PDB file of C-alpha atoms and ligand atoms in Angstrom:
ATOM      1  CA  UNK A 217      -7.198 -18.107  -6.853  1.00 75.00           C
ATOM      2  CA  UNK A 218      -5.685 -14.915  -5.872  1.00 83.00           C
ATOM      3  CA  UNK A 219      -5.939 -13.268  -2.349  1.00 93.00           C
ATOM      4  CA  UNK A 220      -7.469 -10.068  -1.799  1.00 94.00           C
ATOM      5  CA  UNK A 221      -3.790  -8.943  -0.582  1.00 97.00           C
ATOM      6  CA  UNK A 222      -2.410 -10.412  -4.166  1.00 97.00           C
ATOM      7  CA  UNK A 223      -5.096  -8.219  -5.705  1.00 98.00           C
ATOM      8  CA  UNK A 224      -4.310  -5.086  -4.419  1.00 98.00           C
ATOM      9  CA  UNK A 225      -1.001  -5.754  -4.587  1.00 98.00           C
ATOM     10  CA  UNK A 226      -1.270  -6.370  -8.177  1.00 98.00           C
ATOM     11  CA  UNK A 227      -2.395  -3.059  -8.469  1.00 98.00           C
ATOM     12  CA  UNK A 228       0.623  -1.387  -6.687  1.00 98.00           C
ATOM     13  CA  UNK A 229       2.676  -3.484  -8.787  1.00 98.00           C
ATOM     14  CA  UNK A 230       1.487  -1.853 -12.143  1.00 98.00           C
ATOM     15  CA  UNK A 231       2.068   1.616 -10.446  1.00 98.00           C
ATOM     16  CA  UNK A 232       6.000   0.386  -9.763  1.00 98.00           C
ATOM     17  CA  UNK A 233       5.949  -0.975 -13.806  1.00 98.00           C
ATOM     18  CA  UNK A 234       5.112   2.466 -14.992  1.00 98.00           C
ATOM     19  CA  UNK A 235       7.656   4.058 -12.467  1.00 97.00           C
ATOM     20  CA  UNK A 236      10.315   1.716 -14.062  1.00 96.00           C
ATOM     21  CA  UNK A 237       9.234   2.452 -17.432  1.00 96.00           C
ATOM     22  CA  UNK A 238       9.603   6.069 -17.057  1.00 94.00           C
ATOM     23  CA  UNK A 239      13.499   5.542 -15.438  1.00 93.00           C
ATOM     24  CA  UNK A 240      12.306   5.996 -11.716  1.00 95.00           C
ATOM     25  CA  UNK A 241      13.043   3.710  -8.968  1.00 96.00           C
ATOM     26  CA  UNK A 242      10.301   0.832  -9.258  1.00 98.00           C
ATOM     27  CA  UNK A 243       7.895   1.475  -6.094  1.00 98.00           C
ATOM     28  CA  UNK A 244       4.304   1.778  -6.698  1.00 98.00           C
ATOM     29  CA  UNK A 245       1.601   1.763  -3.717  1.00 98.00           C
ATOM     30  CA  UNK A 246      -2.007   1.807  -3.045  1.00 98.00           C
ATOM     31  CA  UNK A 247      -4.228   2.760  -0.106  1.00 98.00           C
ATOM     32  CA  UNK A 248      -7.162   0.638   0.505  1.00 98.00           C
ATOM     33  CA  UNK A 249     -10.246   1.403   2.788  1.00 98.00           C
ATOM     34  CA  UNK A 250     -13.396  -0.262   2.659  1.00 97.00           C
ATOM     35  CA  UNK A 251     -12.390  -3.173  -0.069  1.00 97.00           C
ATOM     36  CA  UNK A 252     -11.342  -0.354  -2.547  1.00 97.00           C
ATOM     37  CA  UNK A 253      -8.746   1.418  -3.860  1.00 98.00           C
ATOM     38  CA  UNK A 254      -8.567   5.172  -2.498  1.00 98.00           C
ATOM     39  CA  UNK A 255      -5.313   6.473  -3.592  1.00 98.00           C
ATOM     40  CA  UNK A 256      -2.306   5.166  -5.757  1.00 98.00           C
ATOM     41  CA  UNK A 257       0.945   6.656  -6.605  1.00 98.00           C
ATOM     42  CA  UNK A 258       4.443   5.640  -7.689  1.00 98.00           C
ATOM     43  CA  UNK A 259       7.987   6.798  -7.000  1.00 98.00           C
ATOM     44  CA  UNK A 260       8.770  10.185  -8.893  1.00 96.00           C
ATOM     45  CA  UNK A 261      11.839  12.090  -8.889  1.00 95.00           C
ATOM     46  CA  UNK A 262      14.502   9.580  -8.159  1.00 95.00           C
ATOM     47  CA  UNK A 263      16.273  10.010 -11.705  1.00 87.00           C
ATOM     48  CA  UNK A 264      19.547  11.789 -11.883  1.00 84.00           C
ATOM     49  CA  UNK A 265      19.245  15.431 -11.753  1.00 85.00           C
ATOM     50  CA  UNK A 266      15.975  16.153 -10.179  1.00 88.00           C
ATOM     51  CA  UNK A 267      16.513  13.654  -7.813  1.00 93.00           C
ATOM     52  CA  UNK A 268      14.874  13.949  -3.976  1.00 95.00           C
ATOM     53  CA  UNK A 269      13.800  11.861  -1.224  1.00 95.00           C
ATOM     54  CA  UNK A 270      10.439  13.112  -0.688  1.00 96.00           C
ATOM     55  CA  UNK A 271       8.568  12.041  -3.307  1.00 97.00           C
ATOM     56  CA  UNK A 272       8.268   8.109  -2.304  1.00 98.00           C
ATOM     57  CA  UNK A 273       5.263   6.728  -3.664  1.00 98.00           C
ATOM     58  CA  UNK A 274       3.652   6.519  -0.339  1.00 98.00           C
ATOM     59  CA  UNK A 275       3.941  10.297   0.917  1.00 98.00           C
ATOM     60  CA  UNK A 276       2.854  10.787  -2.412  1.00 98.00           C
ATOM     61  CA  UNK A 277       0.090   8.503  -2.066  1.00 98.00           C
ATOM     62  CA  UNK A 278      -0.905   9.816   1.080  1.00 98.00           C
ATOM     63  CA  UNK A 279      -0.842  13.637   0.264  1.00 98.00           C
ATOM     64  CA  UNK A 280      -3.592  12.640  -2.366  1.00 98.00           C
ATOM     65  CA  UNK A 281      -5.705  10.686  -0.086  1.00 98.00           C
ATOM     66  CA  UNK A 282      -5.836  13.188   2.522  1.00 97.00           C
ATOM     67  CA  UNK A 283      -6.662  15.500  -0.261  1.00 98.00           C
ATOM     68  CA  UNK A 284      -9.480  13.846  -1.405  1.00 97.00           C
ATOM     69  CA  UNK A 285     -10.949  12.459   1.409  1.00 96.00           C
ATOM     70  CA  UNK A 286     -10.330  14.501   4.380  1.00 96.00           C
ATOM     71  CA  UNK A 287     -12.849  13.011   6.475  1.00 96.00           C
ATOM     72  CA  UNK A 288     -11.499   9.351   5.984  1.00 98.00           C
ATOM     73  CA  UNK A 289     -10.398   7.459   9.245  1.00 98.00           C
ATOM     74  CA  UNK A 290      -7.051   6.677   8.562  1.00 98.00           C
ATOM     75  CA  UNK A 291      -7.009   3.816  10.745  1.00 98.00           C
ATOM     76  CA  UNK A 292      -9.245   1.758   8.756  1.00 98.00           C
ATOM     77  CA  UNK A 293      -6.995   1.943   5.996  1.00 98.00           C
ATOM     78  CA  UNK A 294      -4.141  -0.745   4.433  1.00 98.00           C
ATOM     79  CA  UNK A 295      -1.145   0.260   2.701  1.00 98.00           C
ATOM     80  CA  UNK A 296       0.070  -1.918   0.005  1.00 98.00           C
ATOM     81  CA  UNK A 297       3.560  -1.040  -1.263  1.00 98.00           C
ATOM     82  CA  UNK A 298       5.786  -3.008  -3.636  1.00 98.00           C
ATOM     83  CA  UNK A 299       9.188  -2.458  -1.613  1.00 98.00           C
ATOM     84  CA  UNK A 300       9.050  -2.318   2.351  1.00 98.00           C
ATOM     85  CA  UNK A 301       8.344   1.101   3.197  1.00 98.00           C
ATOM     86  CA  UNK A 302      11.791   3.395   4.614  1.00 98.00           C
ATOM     87  CA  UNK A 303      11.589   5.322   7.818  1.00 97.00           C
ATOM     88  CA  UNK A 304      10.358   8.591   6.513  1.00 97.00           C
ATOM     89  CA  UNK A 305       7.360   6.958   4.589  1.00 98.00           C
ATOM     90  CA  UNK A 306       6.563   4.340   7.589  1.00 98.00           C
ATOM     91  CA  UNK A 307       6.755   7.358   9.899  1.00 97.00           C
ATOM     92  CA  UNK A 308       4.702   9.994   8.365  1.00 97.00           C
ATOM     93  CA  UNK A 309       1.922   6.956   7.489  1.00 98.00           C
ATOM     94  CA  UNK A 310       2.194   6.149  11.383  1.00 98.00           C
ATOM     95  CA  UNK A 311       1.726   9.904  12.321  1.00 97.00           C
ATOM     96  CA  UNK A 312      -1.237   9.993   9.734  1.00 98.00           C
ATOM     97  CA  UNK A 313      -3.021   6.976  12.069  1.00 98.00           C
ATOM     98  CA  UNK A 314      -2.229   4.809   9.389  1.00 98.00           C
ATOM     99  CA  UNK A 315      -1.466   1.078  11.143  1.00 98.00           C
ATOM    100  CA  UNK A 316      -1.805  -1.583   8.595  1.00 98.00           C
ATOM    101  CA  UNK A 317       1.236  -2.344   6.385  1.00 98.00           C
ATOM    102  CA  UNK A 318       1.690  -5.115   3.349  1.00 98.00           C
ATOM    103  CA  UNK A 319       4.639  -4.966   1.443  1.00 98.00           C
ATOM    104  CA  UNK A 320       6.174  -7.073  -1.459  1.00 98.00           C
ATOM    105  CA  UNK A 321      10.042  -7.031  -1.452  1.00 98.00           C
ATOM    106  CA  UNK A 322      12.180  -6.847   1.713  1.00 98.00           C
ATOM    107  CA  UNK A 323      14.228  -3.822   1.942  1.00 98.00           C
ATOM    108  CA  UNK A 324      17.346  -5.006   3.634  1.00 97.00           C
ATOM    109  CA  UNK A 325      19.262  -1.849   3.309  1.00 96.00           C
ATOM    110  CA  UNK A 326      16.615   1.058   4.182  1.00 95.00           C
ATOM    111  CA  UNK A 327      13.625  -0.776   5.146  1.00 97.00           C
ATOM    112  CA  UNK A 328      11.998   1.017   8.101  1.00 96.00           C
ATOM    113  CA  UNK A 329       9.101  -0.960   8.933  1.00 95.00           C
ATOM    114  CA  UNK A 330      11.191  -2.960  12.029  1.00 92.00           C
ATOM    115  CA  UNK A 331      11.117   0.168  13.418  1.00 93.00           C
ATOM    116  CA  UNK A 332      11.013  -1.280  17.502  1.00 95.00           C
ATOM    117  CA  UNK A 333       8.235   1.281  18.415  1.00 96.00           C
ATOM    118  CA  UNK A 334       8.047   0.184  21.701  1.00 95.00           C
ATOM    119  CA  UNK A 335      11.561   1.861  22.530  1.00 96.00           C
ATOM    120  CA  UNK A 336      10.502   5.240  21.092  1.00 95.00           C
ATOM    121  CA  UNK A 337       8.917   8.114  22.585  1.00 96.00           C
ATOM    122  CA  UNK A 338       5.222   8.074  23.948  1.00 96.00           C
ATOM    123  CA  UNK A 339       3.449   8.405  21.143  1.00 95.00           C
ATOM    124  CA  UNK A 340       4.978   6.135  18.774  1.00 95.00           C
ATOM    125  CA  UNK A 341       5.600   3.455  21.882  1.00 96.00           C
ATOM    126  CA  UNK A 342       1.559   2.964  22.211  1.00 95.00           C
ATOM    127  CA  UNK A 343       0.862   2.575  18.618  1.00 97.00           C
ATOM    128  CA  UNK A 344      -0.005  -1.157  17.712  1.00 96.00           C
ATOM    129  CA  UNK A 345       0.686  -2.199  13.795  1.00 97.00           C
ATOM    130  CA  UNK A 346      -0.341  -5.090  11.581  1.00 98.00           C
ATOM    131  CA  UNK A 347       2.594  -5.829   9.170  1.00 98.00           C
ATOM    132  CA  UNK A 348       2.465  -8.389   6.479  1.00 98.00           C
ATOM    133  CA  UNK A 349       5.561  -9.012   4.135  1.00 98.00           C
ATOM    134  CA  UNK A 350       6.526 -10.857   0.780  1.00 97.00           C
ATOM    135  CA  UNK A 351       3.015 -10.584  -0.867  1.00 98.00           C
ATOM    136  CA  UNK A 352       3.827 -11.188  -4.871  1.00 98.00           C
ATOM    137  CA  UNK A 353       7.774 -10.785  -3.450  1.00 97.00           C
ATOM    138  CA  UNK A 354       9.326 -12.270  -6.745  1.00 97.00           C
ATOM    139  CA  UNK A 355       7.099  -9.801  -9.059  1.00 97.00           C
ATOM    140  CA  UNK A 356       8.482  -6.864  -7.258  1.00 98.00           C
ATOM    141  CA  UNK A 357      12.121  -8.269  -6.944  1.00 97.00           C
ATOM    142  CA  UNK A 358      12.042  -8.658 -10.737  1.00 97.00           C
ATOM    143  CA  UNK A 359      11.231  -5.271 -11.207  1.00 97.00           C
ATOM    144  CA  UNK A 360      14.176  -4.094  -8.900  1.00 97.00           C
ATOM    145  CA  UNK A 361      16.378  -6.577 -10.638  1.00 97.00           C
ATOM    146  CA  UNK A 362      15.166  -4.903 -13.851  1.00 96.00           C
ATOM    147  CA  UNK A 363      16.050  -1.591 -12.468  1.00 96.00           C
ATOM    148  CA  UNK A 364      19.309  -2.176 -11.066  1.00 96.00           C
ATOM    149  CA  UNK A 365      20.370  -3.334 -14.717  1.00 93.00           C
ATOM    150  CA  UNK A 366      20.382   0.077 -16.061  1.00 87.00           C
ATOM    151  CA  UNK A 367      19.259   2.376 -13.062  1.00 81.00           C
ATOM    152  CA  UNK A 368      21.811   4.985 -11.800  1.00 83.00           C
ATOM    153  CA  UNK A 369      19.686   5.095  -8.505  1.00 90.00           C
ATOM    154  CA  UNK A 370      21.382   3.247  -5.256  1.00 91.00           C
ATOM    155  CA  UNK A 371      23.861   1.460  -8.030  1.00 89.00           C
ATOM    156  CA  UNK A 372      26.258  -0.779  -6.572  1.00 89.00           C
ATOM    157  CA  UNK A 373      24.582  -0.187  -2.822  1.00 94.00           C
ATOM    158  CA  UNK A 374      23.792  -3.114  -0.461  1.00 96.00           C
ATOM    159  CA  UNK A 375      20.427  -3.345  -2.283  1.00 96.00           C
ATOM    160  CA  UNK A 376      21.221  -3.426  -5.401  1.00 96.00           C
ATOM    161  CA  UNK A 377      23.724  -6.119  -4.487  1.00 96.00           C
ATOM    162  CA  UNK A 378      21.104  -8.205  -2.398  1.00 96.00           C
ATOM    163  CA  UNK A 379      18.942  -7.566  -5.111  1.00 96.00           C
ATOM    164  CA  UNK A 380      20.793  -9.223  -8.161  1.00 95.00           C
ATOM    165  CA  UNK A 381      21.926 -11.997  -5.708  1.00 95.00           C
ATOM    166  CA  UNK A 382      18.382 -13.464  -5.560  1.00 95.00           C
ATOM    167  CA  UNK A 383      17.131 -15.743  -7.484  1.00 88.00           C
ATOM    168  CA  UNK A 384      13.685 -15.193  -9.461  1.00 76.00           C
ATOM    169  CA  UNK A 385      11.879 -18.481  -9.795  1.00 71.00           C
ATOM    170  CA  UNK A 386      10.578 -19.062 -13.362  1.00 62.00           C
ATOM    171  CA  UNK A 387       6.702 -18.765 -13.642  1.00 61.00           C
ATOM    172  CA  UNK A 388       4.932 -22.120 -14.678  1.00 54.00           C
TER     173      UNK A 388
HETATM  174 ZN1  LIG B 260       9.656   6.055   1.407  1.00 56.29          ZN
END
């Protein structure tokens, strides 16, 4: 039986698949409150020519969430990302009050969720976060392997080499 975490990660993976289909880095994100998806997004503008490091899935989802649900207590939100959040997204979500993060595939190159908060300034040092990794990892890994076969973003990077060296187990 599929766990609740897996159910929401499947929704994030759907977003990642749509990003991949559009030639974008395959990262998807859904934000959940009270057992329901309250925002969803995928990576935009990772493709050559229009590339920026702002339109990450989490930032887009968060912008939608605060616009559409300004009264929602973000401390009740769980974020599901198909790739470990980067430093920008993680810090942005922390500053916004989000404390619970679930992701599928580890970002060995640019992941930010291992940030030692206790070593930072007061605001961050007092934060208590809940982290859960490797939920549907193989599904997400598979999308990144697809991407790195042809994509130009982060090609030949540590993340690309690590990703292509992983073995995806065949589905029964
Ligand atoms: Zn990010």
